[in-house]
Amino acid sequence: MAASGGRFLSAEEHAVVAAACARLIPARDPHPGGAAVGCADYIDGLLGAFGVEPPRIFAGGPFSGRAGGAAGFGDFLPLSRVEELAWRTRIEGSRGIAAREFNGPVRGWQEEYRAGVAALGADFTTVDAAIQDARLDAFPDFRAVLYRHACEGAYAAPEYGGNRDQAGWTAIGFPGDVQPRGYRDIEVSGRA
Amino acid sequence: MSDVDAVIVGSGPAGATAAEVLTGAGWSVVMLEKGRNHLLALDEPYGPLGHVSNDELKFLSRHFLGPDPFLEPRTFRHRESEGDRIFTGGVNNLPSTVGGGGFHADGKLPRFREVDFHARSELGPIEDADIVDWPVGYDELEPYYAAAERLVGVAGDHTANPFAAWRSGPYPMPPGADMYCAVLTSEAATRHGFHPYRAPTGVNSVEYDGRPACNNCGFCAFFGCPIEAKGDPVAPLRRALQTGRLELRTESYVTDVLIEPSGRRARGVRYLDADGSPHEVSAGTVILGAGAFETPRLLLRSGIGNPDVVGRYLMFHFQTYVLGIFPSRLHGHRGRSVTHLMDDPIVPDDLAAAAARAAGLPYFRGGIVEHGSGSHPIVEAIHLPPGAAHTRLMLESPMRDHMVAFTMQGEDLPQSTNRVDLDPTVRDVWGAPAGRVTFAPHRHEAACAAHWAPRLEAVLRDAGADSTFWVTSPPLEDAPRRFGRDPTPISRHIMGTARMGTDPRTSVCDPWQRVHDVENVLITDSSVFPTSTGYGPTLTIVALALRAARALAGLDPLRSTRPPDAPGS
Ligand SMILES: Cc1cc2nc3c(=O)[nH]c(=O)nc-3n(C[C@H](O)[C@H](O)[C@H](O)COP(=O)(O)OP(=O)(O)OC[C@H]3O[C@@H](n4cnc5c(N)ncnc54)[C@H](O)[C@@H]3O)c2cc1C
Ligand code: SF4
């Protein structure tokens, strides 16, 4: 399963994932919800992490530039040999490769998404919300993977591909990364 | 001829402290660390690498500091009758990286009290537990505690804790900024007769040792510090590197300690490098600072140490989380995660003594209570149900912006059945048997938690919480109160497993932390702790490592005098 340009999902699959994220994290004023904050972009970027170099696993540092300093989060860090083994196995699955199967075969997220999205149905984006919920409930294992990734996509640093324009953080009143500015003592100890 | 005077396994507080002492005394040292280096450059001037950041995903979801549980799984069961294991994955993982757990702890660094070193003779035994005295006492350790506080850089108020042991002097820095939520809970705790105090923390409150003051960024416990305001163990490691006598080899996984044919001496260690190629380092002394989980695993794989004791008496802290949800926002994301502690459950009052008797126990040994803030957003999100409730609750933020968490680090009594050994089938990525935990708490821990939790809930309600509840880790097997589905204890305080003592039949190390039967192997981590006490272990790890390493290098023991007016128990 190739991940060209650091993406994995087809346009149709991407739309299904976005619609599913909108049910797991529904919009509610002022929260734009899982689709609008870009959870599907985050997930696509994770599934296609090895299509870019260095892979999109560990964002760089020490600062993002949002609170001062130079922007370093976007310069992803290279992986070690065993880290690459772990993350490729998680994402691509073990595929019978002995080095990945020292404790047995592993099913990868790419396969889980391909199969999970197919199971939700090609018409998933067009059916009623209640039907969408029922289909998600019918595949609890896939729903759990999707929910975990949707939460990461909504509230992780935007450099990972989700939390578009920090919309997830803004909605919940979380300021995100604050180095190197930090907080003054009065902001820590005071009520406001 | 050996390659070096000493080889040190592990670069956490235990290994780094030994490295500083030995290189300072002129020894040549190779340090082997299986994890990656994100802490400091390995050439002059050994500055920060800039990999550390305020990034929740990287640190809390993606195992940035290791160990990745896929690569290094551990297994768990409560008791042998459950079969080989009931859980495989991450079990009490401390980071595996240059700096070890010190790098991402938030560094509350209290000392133990005098009685902690002789609980057996002062308080007596408890049935079904092996409480023993330590072979070293507080008065002897005091100058090493003082040196450890200077070396790491601890900020604190030496007058603040009425239960503290005597001290030869104040902390090297004043305490840092108090978190708003802890100010509220400390005031309420005082009203309830508790004695909260500003936590001694290994975080700079002012510029110290060439590193800046903490700027309260809030990504503290579980994260590295992007500006190096935390001293442990970057400070000792950097000083050791500056001598030019420390060579730190990273991504170097030690597979075994090599023993001379006599069986009485080690000649070095074998390790695999980043590519998986094997190497050996020969050394006059082998120092194990791999942490209280990996050190016994290495001893077992190498066939070293009293086989009746190695790996046994594994202790965590029995953690009781007492949680309060407050109606107003507390901005717990600003500050060092925990800024206040209280020792009251360690020094039981009449109520606690009566509760212990009612539970059929001679006494309770509780633990420090940490006044802590709520979680980060991804953690809050994944603990909420998906659907409409997710968004509503994320906007309300009960577990992040409205929560205060009291954590009691309850003393975990030593039991020989609680142990680390080698799993019969699960392997790590290097092909070695995974470490396996067999652990069930003593009934003392559960009874003690059940006594203190409601008293702490009352404090939180008085501080303004409109709902409170409590859970323990590990979860009580027969109780409905569960913290997630995971049966394993989540405590990151790991102790025991190679206890020290004077009798080689009942201990693994002597009072100077040398393995009884292999004279040139020294253990500097919390494996050597005979009991767990109710305090965070790390300052005591560093103090003991200073003492043991100085003795090894033939340096004079440190001495201090108790001021005549010293408060303390
Ligand atoms: C979030 C968090 C908060 C904490 N807060 C506190 C606190 O407030 N107060 C407190 O006292 N303690 C705290 N701790 C605990 C503290 O981190 C540990 O007590 C401390 O790190 C132990 O130091 P150590 O050097 O013995 O072991 P570690 O820090 O675990 O270091 C051991 C090192 O050895 C390496 N190693 C292991 N096996 C091998 C091998 N075979 N080959 C090569 N290298 C190997 C590991 O990779 C690791 O880097 C906290 C921990 C965490 C995770
Ligand atoms: S709160 Fe302070 S010590 Fe902790 S990571 Fe932030 S700046 Fe560093």
PDB file of C-alpha atoms in Angstrom, chain B residues 108-233:
ATOM      1  CA  LYS B 108       9.412  16.760  43.539  1.00  0.00           C
ATOM      2  CA  LEU B 109      12.472  15.916  45.593  1.00  0.00           C
ATOM      3  CA  PRO B 110      11.709  15.517  49.293  1.00  0.00           C
ATOM      4  CA  ARG B 111      14.039  13.705  51.662  1.00  0.00           C
ATOM      5  CA  PHE B 112      12.949  10.695  53.683  1.00  0.00           C
ATOM      6  CA  ARG B 113      12.458  10.986  57.450  1.00  0.00           C
ATOM      7  CA  GLU B 114      14.663   9.411  60.132  1.00  0.00           C
ATOM      8  CA  VAL B 115      12.152   6.676  60.963  1.00  0.00           C
ATOM      9  CA  ASP B 116      11.988   5.528  57.335  1.00  0.00           C
ATOM     10  CA  PHE B 117      15.429   3.988  57.717  1.00  0.00           C
ATOM     11  CA  HIS B 118      14.496   1.915  60.768  1.00  0.00           C
ATOM     12  CA  ALA B 119      10.789   1.299  60.529  1.00  0.00           C
ATOM     13  CA  ARG B 120      11.255  -2.333  61.554  1.00  0.00           C
ATOM     14  CA  SER B 121      12.983  -1.592  64.850  1.00  0.00           C
ATOM     15  CA  GLU B 122      10.926   1.488  65.693  1.00  0.00           C
ATOM     16  CA  LEU B 123       7.473   0.437  64.520  1.00  0.00           C
ATOM     17  CA  GLY B 124       7.692  -3.351  64.382  1.00  0.00           C
ATOM     18  CA  PRO B 125       6.720  -5.945  61.806  1.00  0.00           C
ATOM     19  CA  ILE B 126       3.505  -6.300  59.822  1.00  0.00           C
ATOM     20  CA  GLU B 127       2.214  -9.763  59.080  1.00  0.00           C
ATOM     21  CA  ASP B 128       2.869 -11.032  55.525  1.00  0.00           C
ATOM     22  CA  ALA B 129       5.355  -8.249  54.786  1.00  0.00           C
ATOM     23  CA  ASP B 130       9.153  -8.223  55.067  1.00  0.00           C
ATOM     24  CA  ILE B 131       9.777  -4.817  56.574  1.00  0.00           C
ATOM     25  CA  VAL B 132      13.471  -4.447  57.369  1.00  0.00           C
ATOM     26  CA  ASP B 133      15.729  -1.648  58.566  1.00  0.00           C
ATOM     27  CA  TRP B 134      18.007   0.008  56.065  1.00  0.00           C
ATOM     28  CA  PRO B 135      21.733  -0.604  56.552  1.00  0.00           C
ATOM     29  CA  VAL B 136      22.255   3.178  56.478  1.00  0.00           C
ATOM     30  CA  GLY B 137      20.595   5.830  58.630  1.00  0.00           C
ATOM     31  CA  TYR B 138      19.407   9.368  58.079  1.00  0.00           C
ATOM     32  CA  ASP B 139      22.210  11.055  60.022  1.00  0.00           C
ATOM     33  CA  GLU B 140      24.833   9.377  57.850  1.00  0.00           C
ATOM     34  CA  LEU B 141      22.915  10.221  54.671  1.00  0.00           C
ATOM     35  CA  GLU B 142      22.169  13.883  55.541  1.00  0.00           C
ATOM     36  CA  PRO B 143      25.332  15.380  53.974  1.00  0.00           C
ATOM     37  CA  TYR B 144      24.663  13.389  50.807  1.00  0.00           C
ATOM     38  CA  TYR B 145      21.087  14.683  50.698  1.00  0.00           C
ATOM     39  CA  ALA B 146      22.469  18.217  51.031  1.00  0.00           C
ATOM     40  CA  ALA B 147      25.009  17.570  48.277  1.00  0.00           C
ATOM     41  CA  ALA B 148      22.308  16.035  46.047  1.00  0.00           C
ATOM     42  CA  GLU B 149      20.146  19.125  46.458  1.00  0.00           C
ATOM     43  CA  ARG B 150      23.029  21.347  45.373  1.00  0.00           C
ATOM     44  CA  LEU B 151      24.055  19.091  42.512  1.00  0.00           C
ATOM     45  CA  VAL B 152      20.601  18.828  40.978  1.00  0.00           C
ATOM     46  CA  GLY B 153      19.469  22.278  42.084  1.00  0.00           C
ATOM     47  CA  VAL B 154      16.453  21.974  44.373  1.00  0.00           C
ATOM     48  CA  ALA B 155      14.175  24.919  45.113  1.00  0.00           C
ATOM     49  CA  GLY B 156      12.318  24.753  48.413  1.00  0.00           C
ATOM     50  CA  ASP B 157      11.615  26.303  51.804  1.00  0.00           C
ATOM     51  CA  HIS B 158      13.456  24.453  54.560  1.00  0.00           C
ATOM     52  CA  THR B 159      11.133  25.809  57.259  1.00  0.00           C
ATOM     53  CA  ALA B 160       7.866  24.876  55.604  1.00  0.00           C
ATOM     54  CA  ASN B 161       7.336  21.207  56.475  1.00  0.00           C
ATOM     55  CA  PRO B 162       6.884  20.600  60.198  1.00  0.00           C
ATOM     56  CA  PHE B 163       7.408  16.856  59.760  1.00  0.00           C
ATOM     57  CA  ALA B 164      10.697  17.094  57.853  1.00  0.00           C
ATOM     58  CA  ALA B 165      13.862  15.487  59.167  1.00  0.00           C
ATOM     59  CA  TRP B 166      16.666  17.728  60.418  1.00  0.00           C
ATOM     60  CA  ARG B 167      18.786  19.504  57.840  1.00  0.00           C
ATOM     61  CA  SER B 168      22.271  20.952  57.911  1.00  0.00           C
ATOM     62  CA  GLY B 169      21.208  23.961  55.842  1.00  0.00           C
ATOM     63  CA  PRO B 170      18.559  25.541  53.651  1.00  0.00           C
ATOM     64  CA  TYR B 171      17.739  24.649  50.047  1.00  0.00           C
ATOM     65  CA  PRO B 172      20.001  26.223  47.418  1.00  0.00           C
ATOM     66  CA  MET B 173      17.032  28.100  45.871  1.00  0.00           C
ATOM     67  CA  PRO B 174      13.743  29.535  47.156  1.00  0.00           C
ATOM     68  CA  PRO B 175      10.527  27.797  45.981  1.00  0.00           C
ATOM     69  CA  GLY B 176       9.071  28.652  42.571  1.00  0.00           C
ATOM     70  CA  ALA B 177       5.603  30.001  41.737  1.00  0.00           C
ATOM     71  CA  ASP B 178       2.609  28.433  43.520  1.00  0.00           C
ATOM     72  CA  MET B 179      -0.166  27.161  41.282  1.00  0.00           C
ATOM     73  CA  TYR B 180      -3.533  28.779  41.864  1.00  0.00           C
ATOM     74  CA  CYS B 181      -5.322  25.460  42.397  1.00  0.00           C
ATOM     75  CA  ALA B 182      -2.743  24.418  44.990  1.00  0.00           C
ATOM     76  CA  VAL B 183      -3.155  27.699  46.825  1.00  0.00           C
ATOM     77  CA  LEU B 184      -6.888  26.932  47.145  1.00  0.00           C
ATOM     78  CA  THR B 185      -6.358  23.353  48.289  1.00  0.00           C
ATOM     79  CA  SER B 186      -3.521  24.252  50.658  1.00  0.00           C
ATOM     80  CA  GLU B 187      -5.698  26.789  52.452  1.00  0.00           C
ATOM     81  CA  ALA B 188      -8.462  24.225  52.819  1.00  0.00           C
ATOM     82  CA  ALA B 189      -6.036  21.530  53.920  1.00  0.00           C
ATOM     83  CA  THR B 190      -4.704  23.803  56.653  1.00  0.00           C
ATOM     84  CA  ARG B 191      -8.271  24.363  57.867  1.00  0.00           C
ATOM     85  CA  HIS B 192      -8.621  20.579  58.131  1.00  0.00           C
ATOM     86  CA  GLY B 193      -5.504  20.219  60.272  1.00  0.00           C
ATOM     87  CA  PHE B 194      -3.162  19.128  57.465  1.00  0.00           C
ATOM     88  CA  HIS B 195       0.275  20.687  56.999  1.00  0.00           C
ATOM     89  CA  PRO B 196       0.771  21.513  53.299  1.00  0.00           C
ATOM     90  CA  TYR B 197       4.081  22.992  52.235  1.00  0.00           C
ATOM     91  CA  ARG B 198       5.677  24.315  49.067  1.00  0.00           C
ATOM     92  CA  ALA B 199       7.169  21.304  47.327  1.00  0.00           C
ATOM     93  CA  PRO B 200      10.944  21.041  47.135  1.00  0.00           C
ATOM     94  CA  THR B 201      11.420  20.684  43.393  1.00  0.00           C
ATOM     95  CA  GLY B 202      14.399  19.996  41.180  1.00  0.00           C
ATOM     96  CA  VAL B 203      13.439  22.939  39.009  1.00  0.00           C
ATOM     97  CA  ASN B 204      15.240  26.268  39.000  1.00  0.00           C
ATOM     98  CA  SER B 205      13.251  29.098  40.584  1.00  0.00           C
ATOM     99  CA  VAL B 206      16.109  31.459  39.753  1.00  0.00           C
ATOM    100  CA  GLU B 207      19.029  31.109  37.377  1.00  0.00           C
ATOM    101  CA  TYR B 208      21.247  28.372  38.822  1.00  0.00           C
ATOM    102  CA  ASP B 209      24.265  26.457  37.639  1.00  0.00           C
ATOM    103  CA  GLY B 210      24.217  28.234  34.263  1.00  0.00           C
ATOM    104  CA  ARG B 211      20.628  27.156  33.531  1.00  0.00           C
ATOM    105  CA  PRO B 212      17.621  29.556  33.479  1.00  0.00           C
ATOM    106  CA  ALA B 213      14.677  29.820  35.850  1.00  0.00           C
ATOM    107  CA  CYS B 214      11.522  27.847  35.054  1.00  0.00           C
ATOM    108  CA  ASN B 215       8.977  29.900  33.131  1.00  0.00           C
ATOM    109  CA  ASN B 216       6.006  27.796  34.273  1.00  0.00           C
ATOM    110  CA  CYS B 217       5.174  26.460  30.803  1.00  0.00           C
ATOM    111  CA  GLY B 218       2.973  23.698  32.230  1.00  0.00           C
ATOM    112  CA  PHE B 219       4.311  20.859  30.067  1.00  0.00           C
ATOM    113  CA  CYS B 220       6.274  19.511  33.009  1.00  0.00           C
ATOM    114  CA  ALA B 221       5.489  16.011  34.356  1.00  0.00           C
ATOM    115  CA  PHE B 222       5.932  13.540  31.449  1.00  0.00           C
ATOM    116  CA  PHE B 223       7.708  16.148  29.294  1.00  0.00           C
ATOM    117  CA  GLY B 224      11.329  17.214  29.020  1.00  0.00           C
ATOM    118  CA  CYS B 225      12.094  20.838  29.798  1.00  0.00           C
ATOM    119  CA  PRO B 226      12.787  22.836  26.605  1.00  0.00           C
ATOM    120  CA  ILE B 227      14.802  25.448  28.498  1.00  0.00           C
ATOM    121  CA  GLU B 228      16.730  23.135  30.880  1.00  0.00           C
ATOM    122  CA  ALA B 229      15.167  24.525  34.042  1.00  0.00           C
ATOM    123  CA  LYS B 230      15.070  20.955  35.419  1.00  0.00           C
ATOM    124  CA  GLY B 231      18.462  19.890  36.701  1.00  0.00           C
ATOM    125  CA  ASP B 232      18.152  16.144  37.069  1.00  0.00           C
ATOM    126  CA  PRO B 233      20.124  14.634  35.457  1.00  0.00           C
TER     127      PRO B 233
END
